Short mmCIF file of C-alpha atoms and ligand atoms in Angstrom, two decimals:
data_model
loop_
_atom_site.label_atom_id
_atom_site.label_comp_id
_atom_site.label_asym_id
_atom_site.label_seq_id
_atom_site.Cartn_x
_atom_site.Cartn_y
_atom_site.Cartn_z
CA MET A 1 68.80 103.79 99.37
CA GLU A 2 65.25 104.92 100.00
CA ILE A 3 63.49 106.72 97.17
CA LEU A 4 60.98 109.40 98.13
CA PRO A 5 59.23 110.12 94.82
CA VAL A 6 57.82 113.63 94.62
CA VAL A 7 54.21 113.88 93.45
CA LYS A 8 53.55 117.52 94.39
CA ALA A 9 51.67 119.85 92.04
CA GLU A 10 49.56 116.99 90.67
CA ALA A 11 52.72 115.05 90.01
CA TYR A 12 54.05 117.89 87.85
CA GLY A 13 50.81 117.99 85.93
CA HIS A 14 50.56 114.23 85.42
CA GLY A 15 47.97 113.54 88.17
CA ALA A 16 49.08 112.94 91.76
CA VAL A 17 46.70 110.13 92.67
CA GLU A 18 47.50 108.12 89.56
CA ALA A 19 51.22 108.74 89.86
CA ALA A 20 51.25 107.80 93.55
CA ARG A 21 49.27 104.63 92.81
CA VAL A 22 51.76 103.55 90.16
CA LEU A 23 54.72 104.39 92.40
CA ALA A 24 53.24 102.49 95.34
CA ALA A 25 52.59 99.50 93.09
CA GLU A 26 56.25 99.71 92.00
CA GLY A 27 57.32 99.48 95.62
CA ALA A 28 57.54 103.07 96.87
CA ARG A 29 56.78 103.10 100.59
CA ARG A 30 56.65 106.87 100.73
CA VAL A 31 55.81 109.73 98.43
CA ALA A 32 56.40 113.45 98.94
CA VAL A 33 54.02 116.35 98.36
CA SER A 34 54.25 120.05 99.15
CA ASN A 35 51.21 120.87 101.24
CA PHE A 36 48.74 119.16 103.55
CA GLU A 37 45.86 119.49 101.10
CA GLU A 38 47.84 117.48 98.57
CA GLY A 39 48.52 114.86 101.24
CA LEU A 40 44.87 114.70 102.26
CA ALA A 41 43.82 114.29 98.63
CA LEU A 42 45.97 111.15 98.44
CA ARG A 43 44.39 109.82 101.64
CA GLU A 44 40.90 110.61 100.34
CA ALA A 45 41.72 108.61 97.23
CA GLY A 46 42.47 105.68 99.52
CA LEU A 47 46.25 105.67 99.27
CA GLN A 48 47.99 104.19 102.29
CA VAL A 49 51.62 105.01 101.51
CA ARG A 50 53.51 107.26 103.90
CA VAL A 51 53.27 110.85 102.72
CA LEU A 52 55.96 113.43 103.44
CA VAL A 53 54.62 117.00 103.40
CA MET A 54 57.62 119.12 102.41
CA ALA A 55 56.49 122.72 102.26
CA ASP A 56 53.73 123.61 104.71
CA TYR A 57 53.61 124.71 108.33
CA VAL A 58 52.41 123.14 111.55
CA GLY A 59 50.01 125.80 112.83
CA CYS A 60 46.88 125.61 114.92
CA GLY A 61 43.95 123.90 113.26
CA ARG A 62 46.31 121.54 111.51
CA ALA A 63 45.58 118.53 113.68
CA ALA A 64 44.15 116.83 110.59
CA LEU A 65 47.68 116.29 109.40
CA VAL A 66 48.46 114.05 112.33
CA LYS A 67 45.08 112.33 112.17
CA SER A 68 45.59 111.57 108.49
CA GLY A 69 48.96 110.06 109.21
CA LEU A 70 50.88 112.55 107.09
CA THR A 71 54.53 113.13 107.94
CA PRO A 72 55.38 116.84 108.18
CA VAL A 73 58.68 118.46 107.38
CA VAL A 74 59.47 120.87 110.21
CA HIS A 75 61.19 124.12 109.24
CA SER A 76 61.37 126.03 112.48
CA LEU A 77 61.56 125.55 116.24
CA GLU A 78 58.05 127.03 116.50
CA ASP A 79 56.78 124.29 114.19
CA LEU A 80 58.57 121.71 116.29
CA LYS A 81 56.97 122.95 119.53
CA GLU A 82 53.56 123.18 117.91
CA LEU A 83 53.83 119.65 116.60
CA SER A 84 54.86 118.38 120.01
CA ARG A 85 51.91 120.19 121.63
CA MET A 86 49.51 118.96 118.98
CA THR A 87 50.47 115.34 119.45
CA GLN A 88 50.12 115.18 123.22
CA GLY A 89 48.01 112.19 124.05
CA SER A 90 48.66 110.42 120.77
CA SER A 91 49.17 106.70 121.16
CA GLY A 92 52.65 106.43 119.67
CA PRO A 93 55.34 108.90 118.66
CA VAL A 94 54.55 110.98 115.59
CA SER A 95 57.31 111.11 112.98
CA TYR A 96 58.60 114.19 111.26
CA HIS A 97 61.53 115.18 109.07
CA LEU A 98 63.59 118.21 109.99
CA LYS A 99 64.80 120.51 107.25
CA ILE A 100 68.04 122.43 107.51
CA ASP A 101 68.67 125.54 105.45
CA SER A 102 72.20 124.64 104.44
CA GLY A 103 72.61 127.75 102.31
CA MET A 104 69.78 127.97 99.81
CA GLY A 105 68.12 130.68 101.83
CA ARG A 106 64.66 129.23 101.60
CA LEU A 107 62.79 126.88 103.94
CA GLY A 108 64.67 125.19 106.77
CA LEU A 109 66.31 125.85 110.10
CA CYS A 110 69.33 128.08 109.98
CA LEU A 111 70.61 127.90 113.55
CA CYS A 112 73.67 126.67 115.33
CA PRO A 113 73.42 122.89 115.57
CA ALA A 114 73.57 122.87 119.40
CA LYS A 115 70.33 124.88 119.57
CA ILE A 116 68.60 122.47 117.24
CA VAL A 117 69.79 119.48 119.22
CA SER A 118 68.55 120.90 122.52
CA ALA A 119 65.18 121.78 120.99
CA ILE A 120 64.80 118.21 119.75
CA ARG A 121 65.64 116.85 123.18
CA GLU A 122 62.86 118.90 124.72
CA THR A 123 60.16 117.50 122.46
CA ARG A 124 57.92 114.71 123.56
CA ASN A 125 55.80 112.31 121.50
CA LEU A 126 57.88 112.97 118.43
CA GLU A 127 60.34 110.92 116.46
CA ILE A 128 62.76 112.59 114.09
CA GLU A 129 62.60 110.17 111.19
CA GLY A 130 64.51 112.28 108.70
CA LEU A 131 67.04 115.06 108.39
CA MET A 132 67.04 116.86 105.08
CA SER A 133 68.14 119.86 103.11
CA HIS A 134 67.79 121.06 99.53
CA PHE A 135 70.40 122.19 97.00
CA ALA A 136 70.07 125.46 95.11
CA SER A 137 72.56 124.80 92.28
CA ALA A 138 73.06 121.03 92.15
CA ALA A 139 73.33 120.72 88.38
CA ASP A 140 75.74 123.63 88.03
CA ASP A 141 79.33 122.41 88.01
CA ALA A 142 80.71 125.91 87.93
CA SER A 143 79.10 126.78 91.25
CA THR A 144 80.66 126.03 94.65
CA GLN A 145 77.29 126.43 96.35
CA THR A 146 76.61 122.70 96.51
CA ALA A 147 79.95 121.95 98.16
CA ASP A 148 79.33 124.73 100.68
CA GLN A 149 75.85 123.39 101.39
CA ILE A 150 77.24 119.91 101.99
CA VAL A 151 79.74 121.29 104.51
CA ALA A 152 77.03 123.21 106.37
CA PHE A 153 74.71 120.20 106.41
CA ARG A 154 77.45 117.88 107.56
CA ASP A 155 78.13 120.15 110.49
CA VAL A 156 74.54 119.69 111.67
CA LEU A 157 74.61 115.96 111.02
CA GLU A 158 77.82 115.55 113.05
CA SER A 159 76.31 117.42 115.99
CA PHE A 160 73.27 115.19 115.81
CA ARG A 161 75.44 112.07 115.85
CA HIS A 162 77.45 113.31 118.84
CA ALA A 163 74.22 113.97 120.64
CA GLY A 164 73.03 110.45 119.86
CA ILE A 165 70.30 111.62 117.50
CA SER A 166 70.35 109.52 114.36
CA PRO A 167 67.44 110.04 112.00
CA ARG A 168 66.66 107.01 109.88
CA TYR A 169 66.71 108.97 106.63
CA VAL A 170 69.18 111.62 105.60
CA HIS A 171 68.35 113.22 102.28
CA LEU A 172 69.38 116.21 100.19
CA SER A 173 69.18 115.26 96.55
CA SER A 174 66.45 116.00 94.03
CA SER A 175 66.67 115.21 90.30
CA GLY A 176 69.54 117.58 89.50
CA ALA A 177 71.79 116.25 92.27
CA ILE A 178 70.93 112.63 91.42
CA ALA A 179 71.48 113.09 87.70
CA TYR A 180 74.73 114.99 88.06
CA GLY A 181 76.30 112.77 90.64
CA ARG A 182 76.10 114.86 93.78
CA ARG A 183 76.20 111.95 96.10
CA PRO A 184 77.61 112.82 99.47
CA PRO A 185 78.41 109.62 101.35
CA PHE A 186 75.94 110.23 104.17
CA GLU A 187 72.88 110.15 101.98
CA ASN A 188 70.55 107.22 102.28
CA ALA A 189 67.49 108.67 100.59
CA VAL A 190 66.75 110.81 97.52
CA ARG A 191 63.78 112.91 96.43
CA PRO A 192 63.39 112.78 92.65
CA GLY A 193 60.60 114.80 91.06
CA LEU A 194 61.23 115.88 87.48
CA ALA A 195 63.35 112.81 86.66
CA LEU A 196 60.39 110.54 87.47
CA TYR A 197 58.45 112.23 84.71
CA GLY A 198 61.25 111.80 82.24
CA TYR A 199 63.39 114.93 82.31
CA VAL A 200 66.65 116.07 83.78
CA ALA A 201 67.17 119.81 83.54
CA GLY A 202 70.87 120.61 83.71
CA GLY A 203 71.31 124.09 85.11
CA GLY A 204 75.04 124.13 84.49
CA ARG A 205 76.79 126.39 82.06
CA GLU A 206 78.26 123.35 80.36
CA PRO A 207 75.75 120.61 81.07
CA ARG A 208 77.33 117.17 81.33
CA GLN A 209 75.78 113.91 80.31
CA PRO A 210 73.42 112.95 83.17
CA LEU A 211 74.05 109.71 85.06
CA VAL A 212 70.46 108.58 84.77
CA ARG A 213 68.62 107.81 81.59
CA VAL A 214 64.99 108.87 81.60
CA SER A 215 62.29 109.22 78.98
CA PRO A 216 59.25 111.47 78.98
CA VAL A 217 56.07 110.05 80.50
CA LEU A 218 53.53 112.47 79.11
CA ARG A 219 52.24 113.14 75.62
CA TRP A 220 49.96 116.08 74.91
CA LYS A 221 47.62 116.18 71.95
CA ALA A 222 45.10 118.67 70.62
CA THR A 223 42.25 118.33 68.17
CA ILE A 224 41.87 120.21 64.91
CA LEU A 225 38.63 122.21 65.11
CA ALA A 226 38.67 123.70 61.62
CA VAL A 227 40.82 123.77 58.47
CA LYS A 228 40.76 126.66 56.00
CA GLU A 229 42.55 127.85 52.89
CA VAL A 230 43.50 131.51 53.11
CA PRO A 231 45.08 133.71 50.39
CA GLU A 232 48.48 135.35 50.55
CA GLY A 233 48.58 138.36 52.88
CA SER A 234 45.87 137.12 55.28
CA PRO A 235 46.17 138.18 58.91
CA ILE A 236 45.98 135.37 61.45
CA GLY A 237 44.76 135.76 65.04
CA TYR A 238 44.72 138.56 67.61
CA GLY A 239 46.64 141.66 66.67
CA ALA A 240 47.39 140.25 63.18
CA THR A 241 50.89 139.41 64.38
CA PHE A 242 51.21 137.04 61.41
CA ARG A 243 50.35 137.50 57.75
CA THR A 244 50.53 134.66 55.29
CA ALA A 245 53.35 134.91 52.75
CA ARG A 246 51.55 132.57 50.33
CA ARG A 247 48.28 130.75 49.94
CA THR A 248 48.09 128.76 53.18
CA ARG A 249 46.14 125.88 54.63
CA ALA A 250 45.61 126.80 58.25
CA ALA A 251 44.32 124.48 60.96
CA VAL A 252 42.76 125.85 64.13
CA LEU A 253 43.54 123.73 67.20
CA GLY A 254 41.41 123.44 70.33
CA VAL A 255 44.19 124.40 72.73
CA GLY A 256 45.31 127.73 74.13
CA TYR A 257 46.98 129.41 77.04
CA ALA A 258 43.99 128.61 79.30
CA ASP A 259 45.08 125.00 78.88
CA GLY A 260 48.61 125.91 79.83
CA TYR A 261 49.88 126.00 76.25
CA PRO A 262 52.46 128.78 76.57
CA ARG A 263 51.61 132.13 74.98
CA PRO A 264 55.29 132.81 74.19
CA LEU A 265 55.01 130.05 71.57
CA SER A 266 53.05 132.57 69.46
CA ASN A 267 54.75 132.77 66.03
CA ARG A 268 57.66 130.70 67.41
CA GLY A 269 56.56 127.24 68.41
CA GLN A 270 55.60 124.23 66.35
CA VAL A 271 53.54 121.09 66.71
CA ILE A 272 53.64 117.74 64.91
CA ALA A 273 50.70 117.48 62.52
CA GLY A 274 50.25 114.66 60.00
CA GLY A 275 53.79 113.44 60.62
CA ARG A 276 55.44 116.83 59.95
CA PHE A 277 56.44 119.82 62.00
CA ALA A 278 53.84 122.55 61.57
CA PRO A 279 54.60 126.09 62.74
CA ILE A 280 52.30 128.13 64.94
CA LEU A 281 50.82 131.09 63.07
CA GLY A 282 50.04 134.24 65.02
CA ALA A 283 49.17 134.50 68.68
CA VAL A 284 48.36 131.55 70.90
CA SER A 285 45.00 132.66 72.26
CA MET A 286 43.02 131.51 75.28
CA ASP A 287 41.32 128.49 73.73
CA VAL A 288 42.66 128.13 70.21
CA THR A 289 45.94 128.13 68.33
CA THR A 290 46.43 128.22 64.55
CA ILE A 291 49.06 126.21 62.68
CA ASP A 292 50.21 125.95 59.08
CA VAL A 293 49.26 122.59 57.53
CA THR A 294 49.84 123.47 53.89
CA GLN A 295 52.18 120.46 53.66
CA SER A 296 49.57 118.06 55.10
CA PRO A 297 46.44 118.45 52.96
CA GLN A 298 44.98 115.20 54.36
CA LEU A 299 44.31 116.70 57.80
CA ARG A 300 40.67 117.21 58.71
CA PRO A 301 38.70 118.60 61.65
CA GLY A 302 38.66 116.00 64.41
CA ASP A 303 42.20 114.82 63.69
CA ALA A 304 44.69 114.98 66.54
CA VAL A 305 48.03 116.76 66.43
CA THR A 306 50.92 116.30 68.84
CA LEU A 307 51.86 119.30 70.95
CA LEU A 308 54.31 117.34 73.09
CA GLY A 309 55.49 113.85 72.23
CA SER A 310 56.61 112.05 69.13
CA GLU A 311 55.19 110.93 65.80
CA GLY A 312 57.47 108.57 63.91
CA GLU A 313 60.94 110.09 63.86
CA LEU A 314 59.79 113.53 64.97
CA GLU A 315 59.89 114.53 68.58
CA LEU A 316 58.94 117.57 70.62
CA ASP A 317 59.70 117.15 74.29
CA ALA A 318 59.00 119.47 77.22
CA MET A 319 62.63 120.52 77.32
CA ARG A 320 62.58 121.77 73.75
CA ILE A 321 59.17 123.45 74.00
CA ALA A 322 60.17 125.11 77.26
CA ARG A 323 63.35 126.43 75.68
CA THR A 324 61.40 127.96 72.78
CA ALA A 325 58.95 129.52 75.22
CA GLY A 326 61.64 130.81 77.60
CA MET A 327 60.46 128.45 80.34
CA THR A 328 61.69 125.33 82.10
CA PRO A 329 60.16 121.86 81.78
CA TYR A 330 58.97 122.33 85.39
CA ASP A 331 56.68 125.25 84.74
CA LEU A 332 55.58 123.89 81.37
CA LEU A 333 54.44 120.54 82.84
CA CYS A 334 52.98 122.00 86.06
CA GLY A 335 51.08 124.53 83.98
CA ILE A 336 49.02 122.01 82.01
CA HIS A 337 45.55 122.99 83.16
CA PRO A 338 43.18 120.50 84.80
CA ARG A 339 40.68 121.00 81.94
CA VAL A 340 43.07 119.09 79.67
CA LYS A 341 41.75 115.56 79.90
CA ARG A 342 44.28 113.06 81.23
CA VAL A 343 44.16 109.57 79.78
CA TYR A 344 46.31 106.91 81.45
CA VAL A 345 47.79 104.17 79.31
CA ASP A 346 50.04 101.29 80.28
C1 PLP B 1 60.27 119.76 94.32
C2 PLP B 1 61.20 119.26 95.30
C3 PLP B 1 61.97 118.11 95.02
C4 PLP B 1 62.01 117.45 93.67
O1 PLP B 1 62.74 118.28 92.80
P1 PLP B 1 63.06 117.84 91.29
O2 PLP B 1 64.02 118.86 90.84
O3 PLP B 1 61.79 117.90 90.56
O4 PLP B 1 63.61 116.47 91.35
C5 PLP B 1 62.76 117.60 96.05
N1 PLP B 1 62.80 118.20 97.25
C6 PLP B 1 62.11 119.32 97.54
C7 PLP B 1 62.22 119.93 98.89
C8 PLP B 1 61.29 119.90 96.58
O5 PLP B 1 60.61 121.00 96.85
#
């Protein structure tokens, strides 16, 4: 089984170069990104692993992708022809993966298999290294969409085999399908993203226990900028959406929605401060957020609080924060702004 770890979107906010370096050191021969710029950034950082570019197009002016040794995913016959034209005169065959739209209705070829096979036969200088598709509802047991997608994909795969076309890698599964046991027998590669970073987001109505055990990679902290005692009835923050019900020790944190800290956490979320949960008071604003630290009088400006992570027994993970904010762990993690300093620890 080949693992194609997904490091798109700055490795879901964790830092693509650092994540790819760690994965390569752990033995990954390939990583996957979404667009060519992300692939080039890995090359510019000196990474030599194979890079699969999953969601871009092969238009004119994109010769750099071949020169940089990136492996494109082809989504249309036009892309296939363009890639073949672009690679004329290259020393060896250029590899690509072909994506089939097996019923998600997004990227991928959605044609009768015979047409695809004949188009592949007409291409020169190219080697189809992979055949792939993507599931729309993999973690949802109640849905028949995954089974339908497998049937549609299998149809294409069978036609390929009859035509003597056998891509080295056949892959459909991302974290949801891996974690919830969608393992059609023909798979020999998987594309985990979210699970690498420590989460499995069950989309099902009755989520089952996932088959993989993962733990969160990232912790997010913020610094206390100021602490103040305010009397009962004091308004806090924009629009005075909160008023203190008693004398309150409030701490103002240097984090806001410009950092990707979700605004819907206003008056709803909490952080871990001084070893206790501390509720958010009022609106999360662009650069600062206020919390109630009445129970932790020892806290001072300069102290760190945990927005995401654990302190002792207490834990706030991306799943829980996302739920409170009406988000998913995907958009929460991807939304952590580049101005938030990343520190890598072993
Ligand atoms: C993002 C993505 C993945 C990884 O998805 P996760 O749910 O994060 O595991 C895999 N394949 C494709 C095509 C993707 O776009």
